[in-house]
mmCIF file of C-alpha atoms in Angstrom:
data_model
loop_
_atom_site.group_PDB
_atom_site.id
_atom_site.type_symbol
_atom_site.label_atom_id
_atom_site.label_comp_id
_atom_site.label_asym_id
_atom_site.label_seq_id
_atom_site.Cartn_x
_atom_site.Cartn_y
_atom_site.Cartn_z
ATOM 1 C CA MET A 1 -37.641 3.280 19.558
ATOM 2 C CA SER A 2 -37.427 6.439 17.357
ATOM 3 C CA ARG A 3 -37.101 6.588 13.946
ATOM 4 C CA LYS A 4 -33.768 6.622 12.188
ATOM 5 C CA PHE A 5 -31.475 5.886 9.262
ATOM 6 C CA VAL A 6 -29.123 2.776 10.361
ATOM 7 C CA THR A 7 -26.350 1.095 7.942
ATOM 8 C CA ILE A 8 -26.462 -2.362 8.305
ATOM 9 C CA GLY A 9 -23.630 -4.250 6.421
ATOM 10 C CA HIS A 10 -23.541 -7.681 5.653
ATOM 11 C CA THR A 11 -22.327 -10.376 2.425
ATOM 12 C CA PRO A 12 -24.071 -11.601 0.089
ATOM 13 C CA ASP A 13 -23.280 -15.272 1.417
ATOM 14 C CA PRO A 14 -25.832 -17.785 2.009
ATOM 15 C CA ASP A 15 -25.439 -17.678 6.011
ATOM 16 C CA ASP A 16 -25.531 -14.401 6.248
ATOM 17 C CA ALA A 17 -28.366 -14.016 3.769
ATOM 18 C CA PHE A 18 -30.124 -16.617 6.282
ATOM 19 C CA MET A 19 -29.686 -14.833 9.214
ATOM 20 C CA PHE A 20 -31.009 -11.484 7.791
ATOM 21 C CA TYR A 21 -33.737 -12.651 5.639
ATOM 22 C CA ALA A 22 -36.623 -11.814 8.152
ATOM 23 C CA LEU A 23 -35.168 -8.467 9.069
ATOM 24 C CA ARG A 24 -34.608 -7.440 5.229
ATOM 25 C CA SER A 25 -37.722 -8.878 4.851
ATOM 26 C CA ARG A 26 -39.524 -7.062 7.586
ATOM 27 C CA ILE A 27 -40.905 -10.095 8.936
ATOM 28 C CA VAL A 28 -39.754 -8.965 11.882
ATOM 29 C CA LYS A 29 -40.878 -5.633 13.062
ATOM 30 C CA TYR A 30 -38.779 -2.523 13.811
ATOM 31 C CA ASP A 31 -38.886 1.280 13.757
ATOM 32 C CA PHE A 32 -36.090 2.685 12.079
ATOM 33 C CA ASP A 33 -35.133 2.906 8.362
ATOM 34 C CA MET A 34 -32.610 0.447 7.028
ATOM 35 C CA ILE A 35 -29.885 0.956 4.353
ATOM 36 C CA GLU A 36 -28.447 -2.180 3.581
ATOM 37 C CA VAL A 37 -24.997 -2.339 2.257
ATOM 38 C CA ILE A 38 -24.292 -5.912 0.569
ATOM 39 C CA LEU A 39 -20.485 -6.096 0.011
ATOM 40 C CA ASP A 40 -17.875 -8.859 0.400
ATOM 41 C CA ILE A 41 -16.344 -9.184 3.366
ATOM 42 C CA GLU A 42 -13.258 -8.119 2.941
ATOM 43 C CA THR A 43 -14.963 -4.370 1.696
ATOM 44 C CA LEU A 44 -16.881 -4.605 4.841
ATOM 45 C CA ASN A 45 -13.526 -4.898 7.004
ATOM 46 C CA LYS A 46 -11.999 -1.829 5.452
ATOM 47 C CA LEU A 47 -15.661 0.264 5.724
ATOM 48 C CA SER A 48 -15.649 -0.847 9.492
ATOM 49 C CA MET A 49 -11.864 0.350 9.945
ATOM 50 C CA LYS A 50 -13.424 3.962 8.854
ATOM 51 C CA ASN A 51 -16.294 3.487 10.852
ATOM 52 C CA LEU A 52 -18.767 3.922 8.294
ATOM 53 C CA LEU A 53 -21.132 1.541 9.184
ATOM 54 C CA ASP A 54 -23.641 1.786 11.963
ATOM 55 C CA PHE A 55 -23.951 -2.245 12.226
ATOM 56 C CA THR A 56 -21.932 -4.832 10.046
ATOM 57 C CA ALA A 57 -20.617 -8.290 9.825
ATOM 58 C CA ILE A 58 -16.855 -8.235 9.804
ATOM 59 C CA SER A 59 -14.039 -10.614 10.203
ATOM 60 C CA VAL A 60 -12.882 -11.358 13.902
ATOM 61 C CA TYR A 61 -9.487 -10.675 12.829
ATOM 62 C CA THR A 62 -10.865 -7.268 11.650
ATOM 63 C CA TYR A 63 -12.562 -6.899 15.032
ATOM 64 C CA GLY A 64 -9.428 -6.618 16.748
ATOM 65 C CA HIS A 65 -8.462 -3.629 14.490
ATOM 66 C CA VAL A 66 -11.992 -2.312 14.871
ATOM 67 C CA PHE A 67 -12.409 -2.427 18.532
ATOM 68 C CA LYS A 68 -12.129 1.079 20.203
ATOM 69 C CA ASN A 69 -14.669 2.038 17.666
ATOM 70 C CA TYR A 70 -17.501 -0.912 17.670
ATOM 71 C CA TYR A 71 -19.035 -3.378 20.424
ATOM 72 C CA LEU A 72 -19.536 -7.063 19.815
ATOM 73 C CA VAL A 73 -22.665 -8.156 19.670
ATOM 74 C CA LYS A 74 -23.219 -11.534 20.739
ATOM 75 C CA TYR A 75 -25.469 -12.892 17.805
ATOM 76 C CA GLY A 76 -25.130 -14.297 14.330
ATOM 77 C CA ALA A 77 -21.367 -14.807 14.950
ATOM 78 C CA SER A 78 -19.856 -17.486 12.549
ATOM 79 C CA PHE A 79 -17.707 -20.334 14.309
ATOM 80 C CA GLY A 80 -16.193 -23.683 12.910
ATOM 81 C CA ILE A 81 -16.491 -26.236 15.225
ATOM 82 C CA ASN A 82 -13.252 -28.283 14.557
ATOM 83 C CA TYR A 83 -13.557 -27.232 10.764
ATOM 84 C CA GLY A 84 -12.827 -23.642 9.125
ATOM 85 C CA PRO A 85 -11.238 -22.057 6.128
ATOM 86 C CA ILE A 86 -9.430 -24.849 4.159
ATOM 87 C CA VAL A 87 -5.838 -24.518 2.236
ATOM 88 C CA VAL A 88 -5.874 -26.283 -1.120
ATOM 89 C CA SER A 89 -3.293 -26.697 -3.530
ATOM 90 C CA ARG A 90 -2.610 -29.055 -6.969
ATOM 91 C CA LYS A 91 0.007 -30.847 -4.482
ATOM 92 C CA GLU A 92 -0.944 -32.658 -1.839
ATOM 93 C CA LYS A 93 1.307 -31.081 0.770
ATOM 94 C CA ILE A 94 3.313 -27.970 1.062
ATOM 95 C CA ASN A 95 6.647 -28.480 1.915
ATOM 96 C CA ASN A 96 8.145 -24.486 1.446
ATOM 97 C CA PRO A 97 5.650 -22.202 2.318
ATOM 98 C CA LYS A 98 8.187 -19.386 2.195
ATOM 99 C CA ASP A 99 8.398 -20.514 -1.955
ATOM 100 C CA THR A 100 4.770 -20.625 -2.230
ATOM 101 C CA LEU A 101 2.432 -18.168 -3.352
ATOM 102 C CA PHE A 102 -0.939 -18.216 -1.060
ATOM 103 C CA ALA A 103 -4.443 -16.861 -2.402
ATOM 104 C CA THR A 104 -6.306 -15.238 0.048
ATOM 105 C CA PRO A 105 -9.873 -13.449 0.136
ATOM 106 C CA GLY A 106 -8.581 -10.493 2.100
ATOM 107 C CA GLU A 107 -5.829 -8.956 3.964
ATOM 108 C CA TYR A 108 -7.717 -8.517 7.124
ATOM 109 C CA THR A 109 -10.278 -11.726 6.851
ATOM 110 C CA THR A 110 -9.736 -14.245 9.885
ATOM 111 C CA SER A 111 -8.300 -17.039 6.830
ATOM 112 C CA THR A 112 -5.257 -14.935 6.501
ATOM 113 C CA LEU A 113 -4.737 -14.418 9.910
ATOM 114 C CA LEU A 114 -5.139 -18.346 10.373
ATOM 115 C CA LEU A 115 -2.775 -18.908 7.270
ATOM 116 C CA LYS A 116 -0.402 -16.820 8.602
ATOM 117 C CA LEU A 117 -0.098 -18.313 12.186
ATOM 118 C CA TYR A 118 0.007 -21.982 10.402
ATOM 119 C CA PHE A 119 2.578 -21.298 7.652
ATOM 120 C CA GLY A 120 4.306 -18.103 9.280
ATOM 121 C CA LYS A 121 3.785 -14.408 9.024
ATOM 122 C CA ASP A 122 6.145 -13.620 6.175
ATOM 123 C CA ILE A 123 4.699 -15.850 3.675
ATOM 124 C CA ASP A 124 3.809 -14.638 0.239
ATOM 125 C CA THR A 125 -0.079 -13.783 -0.295
ATOM 126 C CA VAL A 126 -1.817 -12.011 -2.990
ATOM 127 C CA VAL A 127 -5.671 -11.243 -2.371
ATOM 128 C CA LEU A 128 -8.120 -12.202 -4.948
ATOM 129 C CA PRO A 129 -11.916 -12.622 -5.031
ATOM 130 C CA PHE A 130 -12.767 -15.650 -3.012
ATOM 131 C CA SER A 131 -14.763 -17.105 -5.918
ATOM 132 C CA GLU A 132 -11.800 -17.016 -8.061
ATOM 133 C CA ILE A 133 -9.328 -18.650 -5.887
ATOM 134 C CA PRO A 134 -9.987 -22.269 -6.502
ATOM 135 C CA LYS A 135 -10.113 -21.863 -10.398
ATOM 136 C CA LEU A 136 -6.497 -20.144 -10.128
ATOM 137 C CA VAL A 137 -4.843 -22.750 -8.122
ATOM 138 C CA ALA A 138 -6.043 -25.406 -10.414
ATOM 139 C CA MET A 139 -5.156 -23.535 -13.291
ATOM 140 C CA GLY A 140 -1.360 -23.583 -11.569
ATOM 141 C CA ILE A 141 -1.305 -19.645 -11.694
ATOM 142 C CA ILE A 142 -1.477 -19.521 -8.073
ATOM 143 C CA ASP A 143 0.255 -21.835 -5.842
ATOM 144 C CA ALA A 144 -1.966 -22.831 -3.182
ATOM 145 C CA GLY A 145 -5.351 -20.903 -1.758
ATOM 146 C CA VAL A 146 -7.302 -20.673 1.621
ATOM 147 C CA LEU A 147 -10.947 -21.164 0.680
ATOM 148 C CA ILE A 148 -13.840 -19.726 2.676
ATOM 149 C CA HIS A 149 -17.384 -20.246 2.163
ATOM 150 C CA GLU A 150 -19.158 -22.767 -0.326
ATOM 151 C CA ALA A 151 -15.664 -23.566 -2.058
ATOM 152 C CA GLN A 152 -14.950 -25.223 1.313
ATOM 153 C CA LEU A 153 -17.473 -28.049 -0.049
ATOM 154 C CA THR A 154 -16.760 -27.778 -3.864
ATOM 155 C CA TYR A 155 -13.177 -27.652 -4.177
ATOM 156 C CA ARG A 156 -12.384 -31.203 -5.294
ATOM 157 C CA ASP A 157 -14.618 -30.504 -8.315
ATOM 158 C CA TYR A 158 -11.690 -28.347 -9.311
ATOM 159 C CA GLY A 159 -9.331 -31.477 -8.555
ATOM 160 C CA LEU A 160 -7.610 -29.746 -5.974
ATOM 161 C CA ASN A 161 -6.075 -31.417 -2.636
ATOM 162 C CA LYS A 162 -6.779 -30.098 0.800
ATOM 163 C CA VAL A 163 -3.754 -29.557 2.653
ATOM 164 C CA ILE A 164 -4.925 -28.590 5.658
ATOM 165 C CA ASP A 165 -7.950 -27.582 7.516
ATOM 166 C CA LEU A 166 -7.362 -24.612 9.687
ATOM 167 C CA GLY A 167 -10.665 -25.265 11.584
ATOM 168 C CA GLU A 168 -9.087 -28.620 12.554
ATOM 169 C CA TRP A 169 -5.600 -27.673 12.945
ATOM 170 C CA TRP A 170 -7.201 -24.411 15.629
ATOM 171 C CA TYR A 171 -9.439 -26.909 17.639
ATOM 172 C CA SER A 172 -6.256 -29.394 17.989
ATOM 173 C CA GLU A 173 -3.769 -26.870 19.231
ATOM 174 C CA THR A 174 -6.796 -24.839 21.650
ATOM 175 C CA LYS A 175 -9.821 -27.199 21.897
ATOM 176 C CA LEU A 176 -11.958 -24.276 21.302
ATOM 177 C CA PRO A 177 -14.278 -23.284 18.169
ATOM 178 C CA LEU A 178 -12.891 -21.365 15.780
ATOM 179 C CA PRO A 179 -14.386 -18.017 15.565
ATOM 180 C CA LEU A 180 -14.097 -16.283 11.830
ATOM 181 C CA GLY A 181 -17.101 -13.817 11.429
ATOM 182 C CA VAL A 182 -18.848 -11.359 14.022
ATOM 183 C CA ASN A 183 -21.330 -8.585 13.882
ATOM 184 C CA VAL A 184 -20.538 -5.554 15.423
ATOM 185 C CA VAL A 185 -22.381 -2.286 16.445
ATOM 186 C CA SER A 186 -20.555 1.363 16.383
ATOM 187 C CA LYS A 187 -20.143 2.923 19.462
ATOM 188 C CA ARG A 188 -21.455 6.177 18.117
ATOM 189 C CA LEU A 189 -24.997 5.115 18.502
ATOM 190 C CA SER A 190 -26.934 5.520 21.527
ATOM 191 C CA LYS A 191 -26.611 2.431 24.404
ATOM 192 C CA GLU A 192 -30.453 2.179 24.572
ATOM 193 C CA PHE A 193 -31.220 2.577 20.445
ATOM 194 C CA THR A 194 -28.292 -0.504 19.712
ATOM 195 C CA LYS A 195 -29.819 -2.698 21.939
ATOM 196 C CA LYS A 196 -32.944 -2.516 20.422
ATOM 197 C CA LEU A 197 -31.243 -2.604 17.162
ATOM 198 C CA VAL A 198 -29.151 -5.610 18.351
ATOM 199 C CA GLN A 199 -32.329 -7.760 19.862
ATOM 200 C CA THR A 200 -34.135 -6.996 16.362
ATOM 201 C CA PHE A 201 -31.083 -8.853 14.475
ATOM 202 C CA LYS A 202 -31.545 -11.748 17.174
ATOM 203 C CA GLU A 203 -35.207 -12.154 16.562
ATOM 204 C CA SER A 204 -34.204 -12.465 12.653
ATOM 205 C CA ILE A 205 -31.719 -15.467 13.291
ATOM 206 C CA THR A 206 -34.579 -17.085 15.625
ATOM 207 C CA TYR A 207 -37.218 -16.917 12.836
ATOM 208 C CA ALA A 208 -34.741 -18.160 10.192
ATOM 209 C CA LEU A 209 -33.680 -21.179 12.258
ATOM 210 C CA LYS A 210 -37.833 -21.750 13.045
ATOM 211 C CA HIS A 211 -38.195 -21.228 9.340
ATOM 212 C CA GLU A 212 -35.360 -22.850 7.656
ATOM 213 C CA ASP A 213 -36.631 -23.815 4.338
ATOM 214 C CA GLU A 214 -38.751 -20.544 3.823
ATOM 215 C CA ALA A 215 -34.916 -18.917 5.038
ATOM 216 C CA LEU A 216 -32.826 -21.482 2.823
ATOM 217 C CA ARG A 217 -35.159 -20.229 -0.232
ATOM 218 C CA TYR A 218 -34.075 -16.876 0.025
ATOM 219 C CA ALA A 219 -30.380 -17.371 0.822
ATOM 220 C CA LEU A 220 -30.141 -19.783 -2.382
ATOM 221 C CA ASN A 221 -30.859 -16.672 -4.102
ATOM 222 C CA TYR A 222 -27.518 -15.261 -3.273
ATOM 223 C CA SER A 223 -25.274 -18.574 -3.163
ATOM 224 C CA ARG A 224 -23.067 -19.301 -6.149
ATOM 225 C CA ASP A 225 -24.066 -22.946 -5.346
ATOM 226 C CA LYS A 226 -27.593 -23.623 -6.536
ATOM 227 C CA GLU A 227 -27.568 -26.852 -5.144
ATOM 228 C CA ILE A 228 -29.794 -26.634 -2.278
ATOM 229 C CA ASP A 229 -28.658 -29.541 -0.113
ATOM 230 C CA ARG A 230 -25.027 -28.128 -0.530
ATOM 231 C CA VAL A 231 -26.211 -24.819 0.732
ATOM 232 C CA ARG A 232 -27.858 -25.981 3.382
ATOM 233 C CA LYS A 233 -25.059 -28.096 4.799
ATOM 234 C CA PHE A 234 -23.065 -24.910 4.481
ATOM 235 C CA VAL A 235 -25.626 -22.886 6.010
ATOM 236 C CA LYS A 236 -25.932 -25.337 9.048
ATOM 237 C CA MET A 237 -21.775 -25.292 9.361
ATOM 238 C CA TYR A 238 -21.701 -21.829 10.153
ATOM 239 C CA VAL A 239 -24.955 -20.886 11.574
ATOM 240 C CA ASN A 240 -25.077 -23.137 14.674
ATOM 241 C CA GLU A 241 -25.714 -22.962 18.402
ATOM 242 C CA LEU A 242 -23.227 -20.222 18.990
ATOM 243 C CA SER A 243 -24.851 -18.245 16.057
ATOM 244 C CA ILE A 244 -27.804 -17.847 18.499
ATOM 245 C CA ASP A 245 -25.656 -16.579 21.280
ATOM 246 C CA MET A 246 -21.814 -16.938 21.481
ATOM 247 C CA GLY A 247 -21.878 -17.184 25.233
ATOM 248 C CA ASN A 248 -18.581 -17.100 27.382
ATOM 249 C CA LEU A 249 -17.147 -20.145 25.325
ATOM 250 C CA GLY A 250 -17.329 -17.933 22.080
ATOM 251 C CA LEU A 251 -15.888 -15.138 24.028
ATOM 252 C CA LYS A 252 -13.023 -17.250 25.321
ATOM 253 C CA ALA A 253 -12.059 -18.197 21.764
ATOM 254 C CA ILE A 254 -12.098 -14.757 19.952
ATOM 255 C CA ASP A 255 -10.003 -13.592 22.676
ATOM 256 C CA LYS A 256 -7.673 -16.604 22.298
ATOM 257 C CA LEU A 257 -7.478 -16.174 18.762
ATOM 258 C CA LEU A 258 -6.690 -12.006 19.024
ATOM 259 C CA SER A 259 -4.280 -12.583 21.765
ATOM 260 C CA ILE A 260 -2.559 -15.012 19.524
ATOM 261 C CA ALA A 261 -2.537 -12.827 16.780
ATOM 262 C CA TYR A 262 -0.871 -9.918 19.139
ATOM 263 C CA GLN A 263 1.619 -12.281 20.243
ATOM 264 C CA GLU A 264 2.465 -12.903 17.119
ATOM 265 C CA LYS A 265 2.630 -9.446 15.844
ATOM 266 C CA LEU A 266 -0.214 -9.411 13.707
ATOM 267 C CA LEU A 267 -2.088 -6.858 15.760
ATOM 268 C CA SER A 268 -0.426 -3.998 17.214
ATOM 269 C CA GLU A 269 -2.241 -3.852 20.425
ATOM 270 C CA LYS A 270 -4.470 -6.245 22.593
ATOM 271 C CA PRO A 271 -8.258 -6.144 21.810
ATOM 272 C CA GLU A 272 -10.462 -4.750 24.661
ATOM 273 C CA ILE A 273 -13.558 -6.629 23.867
ATOM 274 C CA GLU A 274 -16.504 -5.158 24.574
ATOM 275 C CA VAL A 275 -19.980 -6.936 24.314
ATOM 276 C CA LEU A 276 -23.528 -5.191 23.782
ATOM 277 C CA ASP A 277 -25.631 -7.610 25.338
#
């Protein structure tokens, strides 16, 4: 592999940190210079819309906006298997969605897409840092919020009620896993180089799964929740068999979600999924 600078984007969340551990620590060998860009998922989504990153984690919903510039990577995706983002409120039910202000972690996150598919695309939303959503809902400043990351496991600590698990709803409707986040690689790079880059990333995931405790200790540095058993549970929720290789099942789920988004006019065109093996 010829030497080159590669911009690699991922979130500071424990599931991403777990998968990128061996790559970032150079446990897996590679012959390129990596410029690491560690940012929240919505910022990575927006950077990918400008085609500014060579390889990055993004939301599946965002892939529907950037598919012309990026190949989909089969490895490292986050799927919820009959679980996913959770809508919470101080109330047990949301009777009037149109009169409800929902907090979301980003306009282009998959959780926001799911929220609009479930409650209606014209609902009133406000984007907030995902770590602040439970607190602001509990304080009554926001009516309801969609939770991602560790907050899915800790919302009860704020006295909140689960209104709906959007992953459970998705599975009941489609019998498919819920595609939430994927990795993509820019089409501006050569095919030969990108295949080697993707293979290196796959080796990083494989190493983490074989050395779970080691990778978890690293991931714990990035988690807002320092309770290792809860972090382990969260990582195992979203680093599963479909993360090793999404296969035809994962691709079918992504195509289904983006097709529905297009049908509901939440995407301007039907994405053509191009996978880099």
